[in-house]
Coordinates of N, CA and C in Angstrom, one line a residue:
M77 N 161.9 116.4 143.9 CA 162.1 115.8 144.8 C 162.4 114.4 144.5
T78 N 163.5 113.6 144.7 CA 163.3 112.0 143.8 C 162.8 111.2 145.0
L79 N 161.8 110.4 145.2 CA 161.7 109.3 146.0 C 162.7 107.8 146.4
D80 N 162.7 108.2 147.9 CA 163.6 106.9 147.9 C 162.3 106.0 148.6
F81 N 162.3 104.8 148.2 CA 161.7 103.7 148.1 C 161.9 103.4 149.9
E82 N 163.3 102.8 150.6 CA 163.0 102.5 152.0 C 162.6 104.4 152.9
R83 N 163.1 105.5 152.0 CA 162.5 106.6 153.1 C 160.6 107.4 152.8
D84 N 160.8 106.9 152.0 CA 159.7 107.2 151.1 C 157.6 106.5 151.2
G85 N 158.6 104.7 150.7 CA 157.7 104.3 150.7 C 157.0 104.1 148.6
A86 N 157.9 104.6 147.9 CA 157.8 104.4 146.7 C 158.9 105.5 145.9
A87 N 159.0 104.4 144.9 CA 159.5 104.9 144.3 C 159.7 105.0 142.2
H88 N 160.6 105.9 141.9 CA 160.0 105.9 140.0 C 160.8 105.1 139.4
L89 N 160.6 104.1 138.5 CA 162.0 103.5 137.3 C 161.4 103.4 136.2
A90 N 162.2 104.6 135.7 CA 161.8 105.5 134.8 C 162.5 104.1 133.3
G91 N 161.6 104.2 132.6 CA 161.4 102.9 131.4 C 161.3 101.3 131.8
A92 N 161.4 100.9 133.2 CA 161.4 99.6 133.7 C 160.4 99.1 132.3
A93 N 159.2 99.2 132.4 CA 158.1 98.8 131.1 C 158.6 99.0 130.0
A94 N 159.0 99.7 129.4 CA 159.4 100.1 127.9 C 160.0 98.6 127.0
P95 N 160.0 98.0 127.5 CA 160.3 96.8 126.7 C 159.3 96.0 126.4
F96 N 157.6 96.1 127.6 CA 157.3 95.6 127.5 C 155.8 96.1 126.3
L97 N 156.0 97.6 126.5 CA 154.9 98.2 126.0 C 154.2 97.3 124.3
S98 N 154.6 97.2 124.1 CA 153.6 96.7 122.5 C 153.2 95.0 123.5
A99 N 153.3 94.7 124.0 CA 152.5 93.2 125.0 C 151.7 94.1 125.5
L100 N 151.7 95.0 126.4 CA 150.5 95.6 127.1 C 150.0 96.1 126.3
Y101 N 150.1 96.9 125.1 CA 148.9 97.3 124.4 C 148.2 96.4 123.7
A102 N 148.6 94.9 123.5 CA 147.7 94.1 122.9 C 146.9 93.1 123.7
L103 N 147.8 93.0 125.0 CA 146.9 93.3 125.7 C 145.2 94.0 126.5
A104 N 146.1 95.0 126.3 CA 144.7 96.2 126.9 C 144.2 96.0 125.8
G105 N 144.1 95.8 124.3 CA 143.3 95.8 123.3 C 142.0 94.8 123.5
T106 N 142.4 93.8 124.0 CA 142.0 92.4 124.5 C 140.5 92.4 125.2
L107 N 140.8 93.7 126.0 CA 140.1 93.9 127.2 C 139.0 94.8 126.7
P108 N 137.8 94.8 127.7 CA 136.4 95.6 127.7 C 136.4 96.9 127.7
P109 N 136.9 97.9 126.6 CA 137.3 99.5 127.0 C 135.7 100.0 127.9
D110 N 136.2 101.1 128.1 CA 136.0 102.3 128.8 C 135.1 101.4 130.5
R111 N 136.2 100.7 131.2 CA 135.9 100.4 132.2 C 137.0 101.6 133.2
A112 N 136.4 101.9 134.2 CA 137.2 102.5 135.0 C 138.3 101.8 136.1
G113 N 137.8 100.2 136.0 CA 138.8 99.8 137.1 C 138.6 98.2 136.8
L114 N 139.3 97.9 136.0 CA 139.0 95.8 135.7 C 140.0 95.1 136.0
R115 N 139.6 94.3 136.7 CA 140.0 93.2 137.7 C 139.8 91.9 136.8
L116 N 141.5 92.0 136.5 CA 142.0 91.0 135.9 C 142.6 89.6 136.3
H117 N 141.9 88.8 135.5 CA 142.1 87.0 135.9 C 142.2 86.3 135.3
G118 N 143.1 85.0 134.6 CA 142.9 84.7 133.2 C 142.9 85.4 132.2
A119 N 143.0 86.8 131.8 CA 143.5 87.2 131.1 C 145.1 86.8 129.9
S120 N 144.3 86.4 128.4 CA 145.5 85.9 127.6 C 147.1 86.7 128.1
G121 N 148.0 85.8 128.1 CA 149.5 85.8 128.0 C 149.7 86.7 129.4
L122 N 148.9 87.5 130.8 CA 148.6 88.0 131.6 C 150.0 87.1 132.5
A123 N 149.4 86.3 133.1 CA 150.4 86.1 134.0 C 152.2 85.4 133.4
A124 N 152.5 84.6 132.3 CA 153.5 84.9 131.4 C 154.6 86.5 131.6
L125 N 153.0 86.8 131.9 CA 153.8 88.9 131.0 C 154.5 89.1 132.9
L126 N 153.8 89.0 133.3 CA 153.9 90.0 135.0 C 154.5 88.8 136.0
E127 N 154.9 87.2 135.9 CA 155.7 86.6 136.2 C 157.6 86.6 135.6
S128 N 157.3 87.3 134.3 CA 158.8 87.0 133.9 C 159.8 88.0 135.1
D129 N 161.2 87.6 134.6 CA 161.9 87.9 135.5 C 162.0 90.0 135.2
A130 N 162.3 89.9 133.8 CA 162.2 91.1 134.0 C 161.3 92.1 134.3
L131 N 160.1 91.8 134.4 CA 158.8 92.9 134.6 C 158.8 92.7 136.0
G132 N 158.6 91.5 137.0 CA 158.7 91.6 138.0 C 159.8 92.0 138.9
A133 N 161.1 92.2 138.1 CA 162.5 92.1 138.9 C 162.3 93.3 140.0
A134 N 161.4 94.8 140.2 CA 161.7 95.7 141.0 C 161.2 95.0 142.3
A135 N 159.9 94.3 142.2 CA 159.1 94.0 143.2 C 159.8 92.7 143.7
A136 N 160.8 91.4 143.0 CA 161.5 90.4 144.0 C 162.3 91.3 144.3
A137 N 163.1 92.2 144.1 CA 164.3 93.3 144.7 C 164.3 93.5 146.0
R138 N 162.6 93.5 146.2 CA 161.9 94.1 147.6 C 161.6 93.3 148.8
L139 N 160.7 91.7 147.5 CA 160.6 90.9 148.9 C 160.8 89.4 148.7
G140 N 161.7 89.6 147.9 CA 162.6 87.7 147.5 C 162.2 87.5 146.7
P141 N 162.6 85.9 146.2 CA 162.9 85.1 145.1 C 161.2 84.3 144.7
T142 N 160.4 84.6 146.5 CA 159.4 83.8 146.3 C 158.3 85.0 145.9
A143 N 158.8 86.4 145.5 CA 157.5 87.2 145.2 C 157.1 86.8 144.4
R144 N 155.6 87.4 143.6 CA 154.5 86.7 143.1 C 153.5 87.4 142.9
P145 N 152.8 87.9 141.1 CA 151.7 88.7 141.5 C 150.5 88.5 141.8
V146 N 150.4 89.0 142.3 CA 148.5 88.2 142.9 C 147.4 88.7 143.0
R147 N 147.7 90.5 142.3 CA 146.5 90.3 142.0 C 146.6 91.8 140.7
A148 N 146.3 92.2 139.7 CA 145.8 92.8 138.4 C 144.3 93.7 138.0
I149 N 145.0 94.9 138.1 CA 143.9 96.0 138.0 C 144.1 97.1 136.8
L150 N 143.9 97.2 135.6 CA 143.9 97.9 134.6 C 142.8 99.2 135.3
F151 N 143.2 100.7 135.2 CA 142.7 101.5 135.0 C 143.0 102.3 133.5
D152 N 141.4 102.9 133.4 CA 142.3 103.4 132.9 C 140.5 104.7 132.2
K153 N 141.2 105.6 132.7 CA 141.1 107.3 132.5 C 140.8 107.6 131.3
S154 N 139.8 107.9 131.1 CA 139.4 108.6 129.7 C 138.6 109.1 129.5
A155 N 137.8 110.1 128.1 CA 136.5 110.9 127.8 C 135.3 110.2 128.9
A156 N 135.6 109.3 128.3 CA 134.1 107.9 129.0 C 134.0 107.6 129.9
T157 N 135.4 107.5 130.6 CA 135.1 107.3 132.1 C 136.6 108.0 132.8
N158 N 135.9 109.1 133.5 CA 136.9 110.2 134.0 C 136.4 109.5 136.2
W159 N 137.5 109.7 136.9 CA 136.7 109.9 137.8 C 138.0 110.6 139.1
A160 N 137.8 110.7 140.1 CA 139.1 110.9 140.8 C 138.2 109.7 142.2
L161 N 139.9 109.8 142.9 CA 140.2 108.8 144.7 C 140.2 109.5 145.2
G162 N 139.3 109.4 146.5 CA 140.1 110.2 147.5 C 141.5 109.6 148.2
W163 N 142.1 110.4 149.4 CA 143.2 109.7 149.9 C 142.5 108.2 150.6
H164 N 143.6 107.3 150.4 CA 143.2 106.1 151.3 C 144.1 105.3 151.4
Q165 N 144.2 103.3 151.7 CA 144.7 102.8 151.7 C 143.9 101.7 151.4
D166 N 145.2 100.9 150.1 CA 144.5 99.3 149.6 C 144.6 98.5 150.8
R167 N 143.4 97.8 151.3 CA 143.3 97.2 152.5 C 143.0 95.5 152.7
T168 N 142.5 95.2 150.8 CA 142.1 93.9 150.8 C 142.9 93.1 149.6
I169 N 142.7 91.9 149.5 CA 143.0 90.6 148.9 C 142.1 90.3 147.8
A170 N 142.7 89.9 146.7 CA 141.9 88.5 145.9 C 142.0 86.9 146.4
V171 N 141.2 86.2 146.7 CA 141.4 85.0 147.3 C 140.7 84.2 146.7
R172 N 140.9 82.6 146.3 CA 140.3 81.5 145.7 C 138.6 81.3 145.9
E173 N 138.7 81.0 147.3 CA 137.4 80.4 147.7 C 137.0 81.0 149.4
R174 N 136.1 81.5 150.1 CA 136.1 81.4 151.1 C 136.2 80.6 152.9
V175 N 137.1 80.6 153.2 CA 137.3 79.6 153.9 C 137.4 81.4 155.4
E176 N 136.9 80.2 156.6 CA 137.0 81.4 157.7 C 138.2 81.5 158.5
V177 N 139.1 82.1 158.5 CA 140.7 82.8 159.2 C 140.8 83.9 159.9
T178 N 140.7 83.5 161.4 CA 140.8 84.3 162.2 C 141.8 85.1 161.8
G179 N 141.0 86.4 161.9 CA 141.7 88.0 161.6 C 141.4 88.3 160.3
Y180 N 140.7 87.5 159.1 CA 140.4 87.8 157.5 C 138.8 87.9 157.8
G181 N 138.2 89.6 157.2 CA 137.4 90.4 157.0 C 137.8 91.3 157.5
P182 N 136.2 91.9 156.7 CA 135.1 91.2 155.9 C 135.0 91.0 154.9
W183 N 134.6 90.3 153.9 CA 134.7 89.9 152.7 C 133.5 90.6 151.9
S184 N 134.1 90.2 150.6 CA 133.4 91.6 149.4 C 133.5 90.7 147.8
I185 N 132.7 90.9 147.2 CA 132.6 90.5 145.7 C 133.0 91.8 145.0
K186 N 134.2 91.8 144.2 CA 134.2 92.9 143.3 C 134.7 92.5 141.8
Q187 N 134.0 92.7 141.4 CA 133.7 91.9 139.3 C 133.7 91.2 139.2
G188 N 133.0 90.0 140.4 CA 132.5 88.5 140.7 C 133.9 88.2 141.0
L189 N 134.3 88.6 141.6 CA 136.3 88.5 142.1 C 136.2 88.1 143.6
L190 N 136.2 87.5 145.1 CA 136.2 87.1 146.2 C 137.1 87.8 146.4
H191 N 137.4 88.7 147.2 CA 137.6 89.8 148.0 C 137.8 89.7 149.7
V192 N 138.5 90.0 150.0 CA 138.8 89.7 152.3 C 140.2 91.1 152.8
E193 N 139.9 91.2 153.3 CA 141.0 92.4 154.2 C 141.3 91.1 155.5
P194 N 142.5 91.5 154.7 CA 143.4 90.6 155.6 C 144.0 91.3 157.2
P195 N 144.5 90.7 157.9 CA 145.6 91.5 158.7 C 146.4 92.5 158.3
F196 N 146.4 93.6 158.7 CA 147.1 94.7 158.0 C 148.6 94.3 157.4
A197 N 149.0 93.4 159.1 CA 150.6 93.3 158.7 C 150.7 92.4 157.7
L198 N 149.8 91.7 156.6 CA 150.1 91.1 155.6 C 150.5 91.9 154.3
I199 N 149.3 93.4 154.4 CA 149.5 94.3 153.3 C 150.7 94.9 153.6
E200 N 151.1 94.8 154.8 CA 152.6 95.7 155.2 C 153.9 94.5 154.3
T201 N 153.7 93.1 153.8 CA 154.9 92.8 153.4 C 154.8 92.9 151.7
M202 N 153.7 93.3 151.3 CA 153.3 93.8 150.0 C 153.9 94.6 148.9
V203 N 153.6 95.0 148.1 CA 154.4 95.7 146.9 C 153.7 95.7 145.8
T204 N 153.3 97.1 145.5 CA 152.4 97.2 143.9 C 153.4 98.4 143.2
L205 N 152.9 97.5 141.7 CA 154.0 97.8 140.8 C 153.0 98.9 140.4
R206 N 152.4 100.3 139.9 CA 152.2 100.7 139.0 C 153.3 100.3 137.3
I207 N 152.1 100.0 136.3 CA 152.7 100.0 135.1 C 152.0 101.1 133.7
H208 N 152.7 101.7 133.8 CA 152.2 103.1 132.9 C 152.1 102.7 131.6
L209 N 151.3 102.5 130.4 CA 150.9 102.6 129.3 C 150.3 103.9 128.7
D210 N 149.9 104.7 129.5 CA 150.6 106.1 128.5 C 151.3 106.8 129.2
A211 N 151.3 108.3 128.4 CA 152.3 109.5 129.5 C 151.3 110.1 130.8
V212 N 151.9 110.9 131.8 CA 150.7 110.6 132.8 C 151.8 112.2 133.3
P213 N 151.2 113.1 132.4 CA 151.6 114.6 132.9 C 151.0 114.8 134.1
A214 N 150.8 116.4 134.7 CA 150.7 117.0 136.1 C 148.8 116.8 135.3
D215 N 148.6 116.9 134.1 CA 147.1 117.1 133.6 C 146.2 116.0 133.5
N216 N 147.3 114.7 133.7 CA 146.5 113.8 133.7 C 146.1 112.5 134.6
A217 N 146.2 113.1 135.6 CA 145.6 112.6 137.0 C 146.5 111.6 137.4
P218 N 147.8 112.0 137.8 CA 148.8 111.7 138.1 C 148.8 110.8 139.7
L219 N 149.2 110.1 140.0 CA 149.3 109.5 141.3 C 149.4 110.0 142.3
L220 N 148.9 110.9 143.8 CA 149.4 111.0 144.6 C 149.6 110.4 145.7
I221 N 150.6 110.5 146.2 CA 151.1 110.0 147.6 C 151.6 110.7 148.9
A222 N 151.2 110.1 149.9 CA 151.7 110.7 151.1 C 152.8 110.0 151.2
P223 N 154.3 110.9 151.4 CA 155.5 110.0 151.6 C 155.9 109.5 153.0
G224 N 156.5 108.0 153.2 CA 156.3 107.9 154.7 C 154.9 107.5 155.1
S225 N 153.9 107.5 154.8 CA 152.6 106.6 155.3 C 152.4 105.7 155.3
H226 N 153.7 104.9 154.8 CA 153.5 103.2 154.8 C 154.0 103.2 155.9
R227 N 154.5 103.5 156.3 CA 155.1 103.1 158.2 C 154.0 103.4 159.2
L228 N 152.6 104.1 159.3 CA 151.7 104.5 160.1 C 151.1 103.2 160.7
G229 N 150.8 101.9 159.8 CA 149.8 101.0 160.3 C 148.9 101.5 159.6
R230 N 147.8 100.3 160.0 CA 146.6 100.8 159.4 C 145.5 102.4 160.0
V231 N 145.7 103.3 158.7 CA 145.1 104.6 159.1 C 144.0 104.5 159.2
P232 N 143.3 104.8 160.7 CA 141.1 105.1 160.8 C 141.2 106.2 159.2
E233 N 140.0 105.8 158.9 CA 139.0 106.5 158.2 C 139.5 108.4 158.8
A234 N 138.8 108.1 160.3 CA 139.3 109.4 160.2 C 140.5 110.0 160.5
A235 N 141.1 109.5 160.2 CA 142.5 110.1 160.7 C 143.3 110.1 159.1
V236 N 142.7 110.1 158.2 CA 143.4 110.2 156.7 C 144.0 111.2 156.4
V237 N 143.3 112.2 157.2 CA 143.4 113.3 156.6 C 144.3 114.2 157.0
A238 N 144.3 114.1 158.7 CA 145.9 114.7 159.0 C 147.4 114.1 159.0
A239 N 146.9 112.2 158.8 CA 148.2 111.7 158.4 C 148.7 112.4 157.1
V240 N 147.8 112.5 156.4 CA 148.7 113.2 154.9 C 149.4 114.7 155.2
G241 N 148.6 115.4 156.0 CA 149.0 116.5 156.3 C 150.5 116.6 157.0
R242 N 150.5 115.4 157.5 CA 152.0 115.5 158.1 C 152.7 114.4 157.3
C243 N 152.4 113.8 156.1 CA 153.3 113.8 155.4 C 153.8 114.2 154.9
G244 N 152.9 115.2 153.5 CA 153.4 115.8 152.8 C 152.3 115.3 151.8
T245 N 152.5 115.2 150.1 CA 152.0 115.1 149.5 C 153.3 115.1 148.1
A246 N 153.5 113.9 147.4 CA 154.6 113.8 146.2 C 153.0 113.5 144.9
T247 N 153.9 113.7 144.0 CA 153.1 113.8 142.5 C 153.7 112.9 141.9
C248 N 153.4 112.2 141.4 CA 154.2 110.5 140.8 C 153.8 110.8 139.0
L249 N 154.6 111.8 138.3 CA 154.5 111.8 136.7 C 155.4 110.6 136.5
A250 N 155.0 110.2 135.2 CA 155.3 109.3 134.2 C 155.1 109.9 132.8
E251 N 156.3 108.9 132.2 CA 156.0 108.7 130.8 C 155.6 107.1 130.4
A252 N 155.2 107.2 129.4 CA 155.0 105.3 128.8 C 155.4 104.5 129.1
G253 N 156.0 103.4 129.4 CA 156.6 102.8 130.0 C 157.3 102.8 131.5
D254 N 156.8 104.1 131.7 CA 157.6 103.8 133.5 C 156.7 103.1 134.6
I255 N 157.3 102.8 135.6 CA 156.9 102.3 136.8 C 156.8 103.1 138.1
W256 N 156.0 103.0 138.7 CA 156.2 103.5 139.9 C 155.5 102.5 140.8
M257 N 156.4 102.0 141.5 CA 156.7 101.5 142.8 C 156.8 101.5 144.4
Y258 N 155.6 101.1 144.8 CA 154.9 101.6 146.3 C 155.0 100.2 147.3
S259 N 154.8 100.8 148.2 CA 154.5 99.9 149.8 C 153.3 100.1 149.4
T260 N 152.8 98.8 149.7 CA 151.0 98.7 148.9 C 150.3 99.5 150.5
P261 N 151.0 99.5 152.0 CA 149.7 100.5 152.3 C 150.0 102.0 152.1
I262 N 150.6 102.5 151.5 CA 151.4 103.2 151.4 C 149.6 104.5 151.1
L263 N 149.2 105.7 152.0 CA 147.9 107.0 151.5 C 148.5 107.5 149.9
H264 N 147.0 106.6 149.7 CA 147.2 107.1 148.1 C 145.9 108.1 147.3
A265 N 146.0 108.4 145.8 CA 144.8 108.9 145.7 C 145.0 109.5 144.2
S266 N 144.4 110.1 143.7 CA 144.3 110.8 142.5 C 143.0 111.5 142.1
A267 N 143.1 112.8 141.1 CA 142.0 113.7 140.6 C 141.3 113.4 139.0
A268 N 140.8 113.6 139.1 CA 140.4 113.3 137.7 C 140.8 113.8 137.1
S269 N 140.8 113.1 135.7 CA 141.8 113.8 134.6 C 141.6 115.2 133.8
S270 N 141.8 116.0 133.7 CA 141.5 117.1 132.9 C 141.7 117.2 131.5
V271 N 142.4 116.3 131.0 CA 142.3 116.5 129.4 C 141.8 114.7 128.6
A272 N 141.3 115.0 127.3 CA 140.6 114.3 127.0 C 141.4 112.9 126.1
R273 N 142.1 112.5 127.3 CA 142.8 110.7 126.9 C 143.3 110.3 127.8
H274 N 143.1 108.7 126.8 CA 143.5 107.7 127.4 C 144.5 107.6 129.4
R275 N 144.5 107.1 130.3 CA 145.5 107.3 131.0 C 145.4 105.8 131.8
R276 N 146.1 105.1 131.3 CA 145.8 103.4 131.2 C 147.2 103.5 132.1
V277 N 146.9 102.4 133.4 CA 147.7 101.9 134.2 C 147.8 100.5 134.7
L278 N 148.7 99.6 134.5 CA 148.5 98.2 135.0 C 148.6 98.3 136.4
Q279 N 148.0 97.8 137.3 CA 148.5 97.5 138.5 C 148.6 96.8 139.2
V280 N 149.1 96.4 139.6 CA 149.7 94.9 140.0 C 150.5 94.3 141.7
D281 N 149.4 93.8 142.4 CA 150.4 93.6 143.6 C 151.3 92.2 143.8
Y282 N 152.4 92.7 144.6 CA 152.9 91.3 144.5 C 153.1 90.9 146.1
A283 N 153.1 89.9 146.4 CA 153.8 89.4 147.6 C 153.9 88.1 148.1
M284 N 154.7 88.0 148.8 CA 156.3 86.9 148.8 C 155.4 85.7 149.9
E285 N 154.5 85.9 151.0 CA 154.2 84.8 152.0 C 152.6 84.0 151.1
A286 N 152.6 83.1 152.0 CA 151.3 82.0 151.3 C 150.8 82.5 152.7
L287 N 149.3 82.2 152.1 CA 148.1 82.5 153.2 C 147.9 81.5 154.3
P288 N 147.5 81.3 154.9 CA 147.3 80.4 156.6 C 145.6 79.6 156.4
G289 N 145.7 79.0 156.9 CA 144.3 78.0 157.0 C 143.4 77.8 155.5
G290 N 144.5 77.2 154.9 CA 143.4 77.1 153.8 C 143.3 77.8 152.8
L291 N 143.6 79.3 153.5 CA 143.0 80.1 151.9 C 144.5 80.0 150.8
E292 N 144.4 80.9 149.5 CA 144.6 80.5 148.6 C 144.8 82.3 148.0
W293 N 145.9 82.2 147.5 CA 145.6 83.7 146.6 C 145.3 83.0 145.3
L294 N 144.0 83.9 145.1 CA 143.3 84.3 143.6 C 144.6 84.6 142.3
G295 N 145.5 84.8 142.5 CA 146.6 85.1 142.1 C 145.6 85.9 140.6
I296 N 146.7 84.9 139.1 CA 146.5 86.5 137.7 C 146.0 85.5 136.8

């Protein structure tokens, strides 16, 4: 089944990041190894790479010319770091400093970076790119999504399983250099890898809107 972004909330962009693989490998080589999810901010060369017209083209096509990367996380499943992640929605954003604004909260610190849960309507305006540094066949913990769940709004934890049951499940296989683009609020999950090799994915959230009340995106 070929997924359609409008209908399903996700699309496979085969080879879209292939021209950038050498730069991505060089970036990964400068980062601490064996970290389950490494939130990136200020990494050398990262901003220039993710803000390039070519790599950010898919997000810009969805969100318009004001689209910009606002958070980046490198996930690396390997023999040393392997985990499963249950069905969930991404609900937090990274910001520069704490400013009390109605509708924003609770607050949290993740790897030293300040995060807050915004009104879910903001999450619904965002797009996420998963840039694959390694091949992800069925045995290497591919992303699972619930097609169409991006249209359900904020799904209460108690209703997640039922929502996935209604929407069904799609498996996002990938080759190195592929990008999976999805609507940020989509329900998604992944199993632990069953093979002893890397599954490096650079996940980047893109937004088009400024934040209100003096809040600022942390950016990359």
